[in-house]
CSV table of C-alpha atoms and ligand atoms in Angstrom, one decimal:
chain,number,residue,atom,x,y,z
A,1,MET,CA,4.6,12.3,1.1
A,2,LYS,CA,3.7,8.9,2.4
A,3,ILE,CA,0.7,7.0,1.1
A,4,ALA,CA,-0.5,3.7,2.5
A,5,ILE,CA,-3.0,1.6,0.6
A,6,THR,CA,-5.1,-1.0,2.5
A,7,GLY,CA,-8.5,-2.6,2.2
A,8,LYS,CA,-10.1,-6.0,1.8
A,9,GLY,CA,-8.4,-8.8,-0.2
A,10,GLY,CA,-9.0,-8.4,-3.9
A,11,ALA,CA,-10.4,-4.9,-3.7
A,12,GLY,CA,-7.7,-3.5,-6.0
A,13,LYS,CA,-4.9,-2.3,-3.7
A,14,THR,CA,-2.0,-3.7,-5.7
A,15,THR,CA,-3.4,-2.5,-9.0
A,16,ILE,CA,-4.0,1.0,-7.7
A,17,ALA,CA,-0.6,1.1,-5.9
A,18,ALA,CA,1.3,0.2,-9.1
A,19,HIS,CA,-0.5,2.7,-11.3
A,20,LEU,CA,-0.4,5.4,-8.7
A,21,GLY,CA,3.3,5.0,-8.2
A,22,LYS,CA,3.9,5.1,-11.9
A,23,ILE,CA,1.7,8.1,-12.5
A,24,LEU,CA,3.2,10.0,-9.6
A,25,SER,CA,6.7,9.3,-11.0
A,26,GLU,CA,5.7,10.8,-14.3
A,27,MET,CA,4.5,14.0,-12.7
A,28,ASN,CA,7.1,16.7,-13.0
A,29,ALA,CA,6.3,18.4,-9.7
A,30,VAL,CA,6.9,15.2,-7.8
A,31,GLY,CA,10.2,13.7,-6.7
A,32,LYS,CA,11.4,10.2,-6.5
A,33,ILE,CA,9.0,7.4,-5.6
A,34,LEU,CA,9.5,4.3,-3.6
A,35,LEU,CA,6.9,1.7,-4.2
A,36,VAL,CA,6.7,-0.6,-1.2
A,37,ASP,CA,5.4,-4.2,-1.5
A,38,ALA,CA,4.2,-4.9,2.0
A,39,ASP,CA,2.2,-8.1,1.2
A,40,ALA,CA,3.6,-11.6,1.7
A,41,THR,CA,2.1,-12.7,-1.7
A,42,LYS,CA,4.5,-10.2,-3.4
A,43,ASN,CA,1.7,-9.4,-6.0
A,44,LEU,CA,3.0,-5.9,-6.6
A,45,SER,CA,6.5,-7.1,-7.3
A,46,ILE,CA,5.1,-9.9,-9.6
A,47,LEU,CA,2.9,-7.4,-11.5
A,48,LEU,CA,5.9,-5.2,-12.1
A,49,GLY,CA,7.9,-8.2,-13.4
A,50,TYR,CA,10.0,-9.0,-10.3
A,51,GLU,CA,8.6,-12.3,-9.2
A,52,ASN,CA,12.0,-13.6,-7.9
A,53,ILE,CA,12.4,-10.8,-5.4
A,54,THR,CA,12.8,-12.0,-1.8
A,55,PRO,CA,10.9,-9.8,0.7
A,56,ILE,CA,13.3,-8.4,3.3
A,57,ASN,CA,11.5,-10.1,6.2
A,58,LYS,CA,12.3,-13.4,4.5
A,59,ILE,CA,16.0,-12.8,4.0
A,60,LYS,CA,17.6,-15.2,6.5
A,61,ASP,CA,20.7,-13.1,7.2
A,62,VAL,CA,18.6,-10.0,7.9
A,63,VAL,CA,16.1,-11.8,10.2
A,64,GLU,CA,18.7,-13.8,12.0
A,65,GLY,CA,21.4,-11.2,12.1
A,66,ARG,CA,19.3,-8.3,13.2
A,67,ALA,CA,16.0,-9.3,14.8
A,68,ARG,CA,16.7,-12.7,16.4
A,69,LEU,CA,18.4,-12.5,19.7
A,70,GLU,CA,19.8,-15.4,21.8
A,71,ASN,CA,17.4,-17.4,24.0
A,72,GLY,CA,14.7,-17.0,21.3
A,73,LEU,CA,14.1,-13.3,22.1
A,74,VAL,CA,13.3,-10.8,19.5
A,75,ASN,CA,15.0,-7.4,19.0
A,76,LEU,CA,12.1,-5.0,18.7
A,77,ARG,CA,14.3,-2.2,17.4
A,78,PRO,CA,16.4,-3.9,14.7
A,79,ARG,CA,18.7,-1.7,12.7
A,80,VAL,CA,17.3,-1.4,9.1
A,81,SER,CA,18.4,2.0,7.9
A,82,ASP,CA,20.8,0.5,5.3
A,83,LEU,CA,18.4,-2.0,3.8
A,84,ILE,CA,16.4,0.2,1.5
A,85,ASP,CA,19.3,1.4,-0.5
A,86,LYS,CA,20.7,-2.2,-0.5
A,87,PHE,CA,17.6,-4.1,-1.6
A,88,SER,CA,15.4,-1.7,-3.6
A,89,VAL,CA,15.5,-2.0,-7.4
A,90,LYS,CA,15.1,0.9,-9.8
A,91,ILE,CA,12.3,0.1,-12.2
A,92,LEU,CA,11.7,3.5,-13.8
A,93,GLU,CA,13.6,6.7,-14.1
A,94,LYS,CA,12.1,8.1,-10.9
A,95,MET,CA,10.7,5.0,-9.3
A,96,SER,CA,12.2,2.1,-7.2
A,97,LEU,CA,10.5,-1.0,-5.8
A,98,ILE,CA,11.2,-2.7,-2.5
A,99,ALA,CA,9.5,-5.8,-1.1
A,100,ILE,CA,9.4,-5.8,2.7
A,101,GLY,CA,7.1,-8.8,3.2
A,102,GLY,CA,3.8,-9.3,4.9
A,103,VAL,CA,2.5,-9.9,8.4
A,104,GLU,CA,3.4,-13.3,9.8
A,105,LYS,CA,0.0,-14.1,11.3
A,106,ALA,CA,1.2,-16.7,13.9
A,107,GLY,CA,3.5,-14.1,15.4
A,108,MET,CA,1.2,-11.2,15.6
A,109,GLY,CA,0.6,-11.5,19.3
A,110,CYS,CA,4.2,-11.8,20.3
A,111,LEU,CA,5.8,-9.9,17.3
A,112,CYS,CA,8.1,-12.6,15.8
A,113,SER,CA,11.5,-11.7,14.2
A,114,GLU,CA,9.9,-11.4,10.7
A,115,ASN,CA,7.3,-9.0,12.0
A,116,SER,CA,9.8,-7.0,13.9
A,117,ILE,CA,11.8,-6.4,10.7
A,118,LEU,CA,8.6,-5.5,8.8
A,119,ARG,CA,7.5,-3.1,11.4
A,120,ALA,CA,11.0,-1.5,11.6
A,121,MET,CA,11.1,-1.2,7.8
A,122,LEU,CA,7.7,0.6,7.7
A,123,MET,CA,8.9,2.9,10.4
A,124,GLU,CA,12.1,3.7,8.5
A,125,ILE,CA,10.2,4.2,5.2
A,126,VAL,CA,7.5,6.5,6.7
A,127,LEU,CA,9.4,8.3,9.4
A,128,LYS,CA,13.0,8.5,8.2
A,129,ARG,CA,13.2,8.5,4.5
A,130,ASN,CA,12.7,11.5,2.3
A,131,GLU,CA,11.3,10.0,-0.9
A,132,ILE,CA,7.6,9.7,-1.7
A,133,SER,CA,6.3,6.2,-0.8
A,134,VAL,CA,3.3,4.3,-2.0
A,135,ILE,CA,2.9,1.3,0.3
A,136,ASP,CA,0.8,-1.7,-0.8
A,137,MET,CA,-0.4,-3.1,2.5
A,138,GLU,CA,-2.5,-6.2,3.4
A,139,ALA,CA,-5.9,-5.5,5.0
A,140,GLY,CA,-5.4,-3.6,8.2
A,141,LEU,CA,-2.8,-1.2,9.6
A,142,GLU,CA,-2.1,-3.1,12.8
A,143,ILE,CA,1.5,-4.0,11.9
A,144,MET,CA,2.4,-0.3,11.9
A,145,SER,CA,3.4,1.3,15.1
A,146,ARG,CA,1.2,4.1,16.3
A,147,GLY,CA,3.9,6.6,15.4
A,148,THR,CA,4.2,5.1,11.9
A,149,VAL,CA,0.5,5.3,11.2
A,150,LYS,CA,0.5,8.9,12.3
A,151,GLY,CA,3.4,9.6,10.0
A,152,VAL,CA,1.5,8.5,6.9
A,153,ASP,CA,0.1,11.5,5.0
A,154,LYS,CA,-2.7,9.6,3.2
A,155,ILE,CA,-4.2,6.3,4.2
A,156,LEU,CA,-6.4,5.0,1.4
A,157,VAL,CA,-8.8,2.2,2.1
A,158,VAL,CA,-9.8,0.6,-1.2
A,159,CYS,CA,-13.3,-0.7,-1.1
A,160,GLU,CA,-15.3,-2.3,-3.8
A,161,PRO,CA,-19.1,-2.6,-3.7
A,162,GLY,CA,-20.1,-5.6,-1.5
A,163,TYR,CA,-20.8,-6.5,2.1
A,164,GLY,CA,-17.4,-8.1,2.7
A,165,ALA,CA,-15.3,-5.1,1.6
A,166,VAL,CA,-17.6,-2.7,3.4
A,167,SER,CA,-17.2,-4.6,6.6
A,168,VAL,CA,-13.4,-4.7,6.4
A,169,THR,CA,-13.3,-1.0,5.4
A,170,LYS,CA,-15.4,-0.1,8.5
A,171,ASP,CA,-13.0,-1.9,10.8
A,172,ILE,CA,-10.0,-0.2,9.3
A,173,ILE,CA,-11.6,3.3,9.6
A,174,LYS,CA,-12.6,2.5,13.1
A,175,PHE,CA,-9.0,1.6,14.0
A,176,ALA,CA,-7.8,4.8,12.3
A,177,ASN,CA,-10.3,6.8,14.2
A,178,GLU,CA,-9.1,5.3,17.5
A,179,LEU,CA,-5.6,6.5,16.7
A,180,LYS,CA,-7.2,9.9,15.8
A,181,ILE,CA,-6.0,9.8,12.3
A,182,ASN,CA,-7.8,10.3,9.0
A,183,ALA,CA,-8.2,7.4,6.6
A,184,ASP,CA,-9.9,8.0,3.2
A,185,VAL,CA,-12.0,5.5,1.3
A,186,VAL,CA,-11.4,5.0,-2.4
A,187,GLY,CA,-14.3,3.2,-4.1
A,188,ASN,CA,-13.0,0.8,-6.7
A,189,LYS,CA,-14.6,-1.3,-9.5
A,190,VAL,CA,-17.7,0.9,-9.3
A,191,ARG,CA,-20.0,0.3,-12.2
A,192,ASN,CA,-22.6,3.0,-11.8
A,193,LYS,CA,-24.1,5.7,-9.6
A,194,GLU,CA,-26.1,3.2,-7.6
A,195,GLU,CA,-22.9,1.3,-6.6
A,196,GLU,CA,-21.2,4.6,-5.6
A,197,GLU,CA,-24.2,5.5,-3.5
A,198,TYR,CA,-24.2,2.0,-2.0
A,199,LEU,CA,-20.7,2.5,-0.8
A,200,SER,CA,-21.1,6.0,0.7
A,201,LYS,CA,-24.4,5.0,2.3
A,202,ASN,CA,-23.2,1.7,3.9
A,203,LEU,CA,-19.9,3.3,5.0
A,204,ASN,CA,-21.7,6.4,6.1
A,205,LEU,CA,-19.0,8.7,4.7
A,206,GLU,CA,-18.1,10.6,1.6
A,207,LEU,CA,-15.8,8.7,-0.7
A,208,PHE,CA,-12.4,10.4,-1.3
A,209,TYR,CA,-12.5,9.2,-4.9
A,210,THR,CA,-14.3,6.7,-7.1
A,211,ILE,CA,-12.5,4.5,-9.6
A,212,PRO,CA,-14.7,2.9,-12.3
A,213,ALA,CA,-14.8,-0.8,-13.1
A,214,SER,CA,-12.7,-1.4,-16.1
A,215,GLU,CA,-12.3,-4.5,-18.2
A,216,GLU,CA,-9.1,-3.1,-19.6
A,217,VAL,CA,-7.3,-3.1,-16.3
A,218,ARG,CA,-8.5,-6.6,-15.5
A,219,ASP,CA,-7.1,-7.8,-18.8
A,220,ALA,CA,-3.9,-6.0,-18.2
A,221,THR,CA,-3.4,-7.5,-14.8
A,222,ILE,CA,-4.0,-11.0,-16.2
A,223,LYS,CA,-1.1,-10.3,-18.7
A,224,GLY,CA,1.0,-8.7,-15.9
A,225,THR,CA,1.1,-5.2,-17.4
A,226,LEU,CA,-0.1,-1.8,-16.5
A,227,VAL,CA,-2.5,0.4,-18.5
A,228,SER,CA,-1.3,3.7,-19.8
A,229,GLU,CA,-4.6,5.1,-21.1
A,230,GLY,CA,-8.3,4.6,-20.7
A,231,LYS,CA,-10.8,5.2,-17.9
A,232,PHE,CA,-8.9,3.4,-15.1
A,233,TYR,CA,-5.6,5.2,-16.0
A,234,GLU,CA,-7.3,8.6,-16.2
A,235,SER,CA,-9.1,8.2,-12.9
A,236,VAL,CA,-5.9,7.1,-11.0
A,237,LYS,CA,-4.2,10.1,-12.5
A,238,GLU,CA,-6.9,12.3,-11.1
A,239,LEU,CA,-6.6,10.5,-7.8
A,240,ALA,CA,-2.9,11.2,-7.8
A,241,GLU,CA,-3.5,14.9,-8.4
A,242,LYS,CA,-6.0,15.0,-5.7
A,243,ILE,CA,-3.6,13.3,-3.2
A,244,VAL,CA,-0.8,15.7,-4.1
A,245,SER,CA,-3.0,18.8,-3.6
A,246,ALA,CA,-4.5,17.4,-0.4
A,247,CYS,CA,-1.0,16.7,1.0
A,248,GLU,CA,0.2,20.2,0.0
A,249,THR,CA,-2.5,22.0,2.0
B,301,ATP,N1,-11.2,-0.7,-11.4
B,301,ATP,C1,-11.1,-2.0,-11.6
B,301,ATP,N2,-11.9,-2.5,-12.6
B,301,ATP,C2,-11.9,-3.9,-12.8
B,301,ATP,N3,-11.0,-4.7,-12.3
B,301,ATP,C3,-10.2,-4.3,-11.3
B,301,ATP,C4,-10.2,-2.9,-11.0
B,301,ATP,N4,-9.2,-2.7,-10.0
B,301,ATP,C5,-8.7,-3.9,-9.8
B,301,ATP,N5,-9.2,-4.8,-10.6
B,301,ATP,C6,-9.0,-6.3,-10.7
B,301,ATP,O1,-9.2,-6.9,-9.4
B,301,ATP,C7,-8.4,-8.0,-9.2
B,301,ATP,C8,-7.7,-7.8,-7.8
B,301,ATP,O2,-6.9,-6.7,-7.8
B,301,ATP,P1,-5.7,-6.5,-6.9
B,301,ATP,O3,-4.8,-7.7,-7.0
B,301,ATP,O4,-5.1,-5.2,-7.2
B,301,ATP,O5,-6.4,-6.5,-5.5
B,301,ATP,P2,-5.7,-6.5,-4.0
B,301,ATP,O6,-6.6,-5.7,-3.2
B,301,ATP,O7,-4.3,-6.1,-4.1
B,301,ATP,O8,-5.8,-8.0,-3.7
B,301,ATP,P3,-4.9,-8.8,-2.6
B,301,ATP,O9,-5.7,-8.6,-1.3
B,301,ATP,O10,-5.0,-10.3,-3.0
B,301,ATP,O11,-3.6,-8.3,-2.5
B,301,ATP,C9,-7.4,-8.0,-10.3
B,301,ATP,O12,-7.8,-8.9,-11.3
B,301,ATP,C10,-7.5,-6.6,-10.9
B,301,ATP,O13,-7.2,-6.5,-12.3
B,302,MG,MG1,-2.5,-7.1,-3.5
């Protein structure tokens, strides 16, 4: 099962990814989890206490040795199959973390070496590996190859009430639709029924799940910890169960 989490900056992707990964790893019916930090800011790694981790697409030997060819050309199919076992860190009994880095904006058009490594890592994680993955992405799925996007079982677009998040979410859903794949929206930081309705009305769809606004989780993030009880925890647990049953059918 492969889950990719995307959405506007600050909507709650990293917070949800960390809790979802941990909760899935605690579920008996579910196997090993690979939490994937696919954001240049490494917030997921930092939240989990691994601020010194170097994302794979920033490891010089990897980038130069595998993606950079002579004459300034880029290898678009770098070998990366050994890198997950080499660079992932085990952080819980059933959960490991790997930081693969974020999109290098300047190179998006021509796919620079760093982006080539990132794209190949996403392909490897989604299409080749067996463990369950929860991928904390930046806003947008464009860095994934078409085949990789199609290999993801659940794309969750995290959206908080507000014009900006709604607009980014619409763009992501549109992109997913163009690829003929399904992306689900998770409403986050929702304070009441009106805000929930605001989201479904402005996005013109039914939300896959709604996570309430929670002071507890905000406080926990400031301290760099996760919550293990309370309304945020309980709702992510329910979200995890819903994803598992949706992916089974
Ligand atoms: N349900 C919630 N209730 C209240 N605060 C929340 C909730 N979910 C996330 N937050 C808070 O929102 C802030 C941003 O969350 P987070 O870093 O997870 O967002 P993000 O989408 O990963 O951001 P970025 O785009 O910068 O990676 C954090 O302070 C976090 O604690
Ligand atoms: Mg984040």
